[in-house]
Short mmCIF file of C-alpha atoms in Angstrom, two decimals:
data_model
loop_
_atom_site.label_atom_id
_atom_site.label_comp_id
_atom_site.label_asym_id
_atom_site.label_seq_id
_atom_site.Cartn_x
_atom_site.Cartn_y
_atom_site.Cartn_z
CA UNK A 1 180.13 -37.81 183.42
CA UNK A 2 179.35 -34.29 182.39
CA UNK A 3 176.01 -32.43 181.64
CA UNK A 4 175.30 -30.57 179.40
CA UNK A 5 174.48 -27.16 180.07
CA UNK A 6 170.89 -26.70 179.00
CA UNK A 7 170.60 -29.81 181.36
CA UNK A 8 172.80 -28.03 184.27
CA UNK A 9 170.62 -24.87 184.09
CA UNK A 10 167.01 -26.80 184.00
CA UNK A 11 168.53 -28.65 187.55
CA UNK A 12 169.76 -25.45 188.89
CA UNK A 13 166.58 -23.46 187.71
CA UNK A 14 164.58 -26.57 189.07
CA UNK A 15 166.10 -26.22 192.51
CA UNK A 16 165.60 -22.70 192.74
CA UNK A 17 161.73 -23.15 191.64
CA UNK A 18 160.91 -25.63 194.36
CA UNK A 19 162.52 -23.44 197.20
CA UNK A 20 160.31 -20.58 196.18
CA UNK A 21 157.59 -22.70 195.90
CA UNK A 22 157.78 -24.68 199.02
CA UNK A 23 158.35 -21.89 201.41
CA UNK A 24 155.88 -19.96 200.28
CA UNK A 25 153.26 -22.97 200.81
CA UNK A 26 154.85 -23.67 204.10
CA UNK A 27 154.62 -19.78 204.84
CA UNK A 28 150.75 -19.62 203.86
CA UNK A 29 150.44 -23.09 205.33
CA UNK A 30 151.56 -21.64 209.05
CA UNK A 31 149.17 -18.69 208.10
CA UNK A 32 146.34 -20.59 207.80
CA UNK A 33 142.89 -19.80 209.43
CA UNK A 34 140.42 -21.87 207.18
CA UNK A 35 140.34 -25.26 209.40
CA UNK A 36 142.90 -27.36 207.22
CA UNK A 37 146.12 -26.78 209.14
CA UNK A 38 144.41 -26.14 212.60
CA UNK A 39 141.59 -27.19 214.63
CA UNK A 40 139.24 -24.84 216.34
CA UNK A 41 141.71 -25.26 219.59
CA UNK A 42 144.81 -23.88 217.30
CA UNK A 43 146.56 -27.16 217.19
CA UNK A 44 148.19 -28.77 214.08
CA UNK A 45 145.78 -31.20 212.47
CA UNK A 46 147.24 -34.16 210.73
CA UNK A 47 146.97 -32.05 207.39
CA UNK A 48 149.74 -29.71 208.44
CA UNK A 49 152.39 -32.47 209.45
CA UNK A 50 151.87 -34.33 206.12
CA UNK A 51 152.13 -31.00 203.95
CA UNK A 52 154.95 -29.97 206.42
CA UNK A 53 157.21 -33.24 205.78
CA UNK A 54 156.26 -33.00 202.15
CA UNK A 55 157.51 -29.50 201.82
CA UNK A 56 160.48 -30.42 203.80
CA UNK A 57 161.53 -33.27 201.20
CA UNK A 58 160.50 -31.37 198.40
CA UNK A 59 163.28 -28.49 199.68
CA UNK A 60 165.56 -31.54 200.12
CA UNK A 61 165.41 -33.07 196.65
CA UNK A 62 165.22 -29.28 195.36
CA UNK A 63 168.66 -28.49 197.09
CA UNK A 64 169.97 -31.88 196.17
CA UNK A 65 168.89 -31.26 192.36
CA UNK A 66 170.07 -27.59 192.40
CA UNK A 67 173.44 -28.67 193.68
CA UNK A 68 173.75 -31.31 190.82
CA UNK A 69 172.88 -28.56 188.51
CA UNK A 70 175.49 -25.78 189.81
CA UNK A 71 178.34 -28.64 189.92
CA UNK A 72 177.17 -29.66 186.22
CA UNK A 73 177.64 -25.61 185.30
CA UNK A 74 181.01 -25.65 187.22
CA UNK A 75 182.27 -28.82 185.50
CA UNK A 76 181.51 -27.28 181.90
CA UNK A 77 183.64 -24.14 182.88
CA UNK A 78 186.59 -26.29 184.39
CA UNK A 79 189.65 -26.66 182.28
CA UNK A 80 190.02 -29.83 180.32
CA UNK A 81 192.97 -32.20 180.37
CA UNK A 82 194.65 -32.93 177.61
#
């Protein structure tokens, strides 16, 4: 099965958004000094390790979707058979 290449470029373009998104909340979620991510004694709160393991998935399905979407690209520039 091939995509098409609007599809290919909205997977590749989707991977790429969540890896900018998701390291910048896992930068500014290590940053943190309102109370969420640490208590007063500077130790993770349960907050943290659920946003941490949800960015860490998101980056996983983002990589998985981007990959999708750069071997859809690659596939439409292949040469055919035939």
């Amino acid at each position: 099965m091939k995509l098409s290449r609007p599809v290919s470029w909205f997977l590749l373009a989707f991977g790429a958004w969540s890896w900018f998104v998701w390291t910048n909340f896992t930068r500014n979620l290590w940053k943190d000094s309102g109370g969420l991510a640490f208590d007063d004694a500077g130790d993770p709160t349960a907050y943290f390790w659920i946003h941490l393991v949800l960015a860490v998935v998101s980056l996983g399905l983002g990589t998985a979707i981007g990959i999708i979407g750069l071997r859809g690209l690659r596939a439409l520039r292949a040469p055919r058979d035939g």
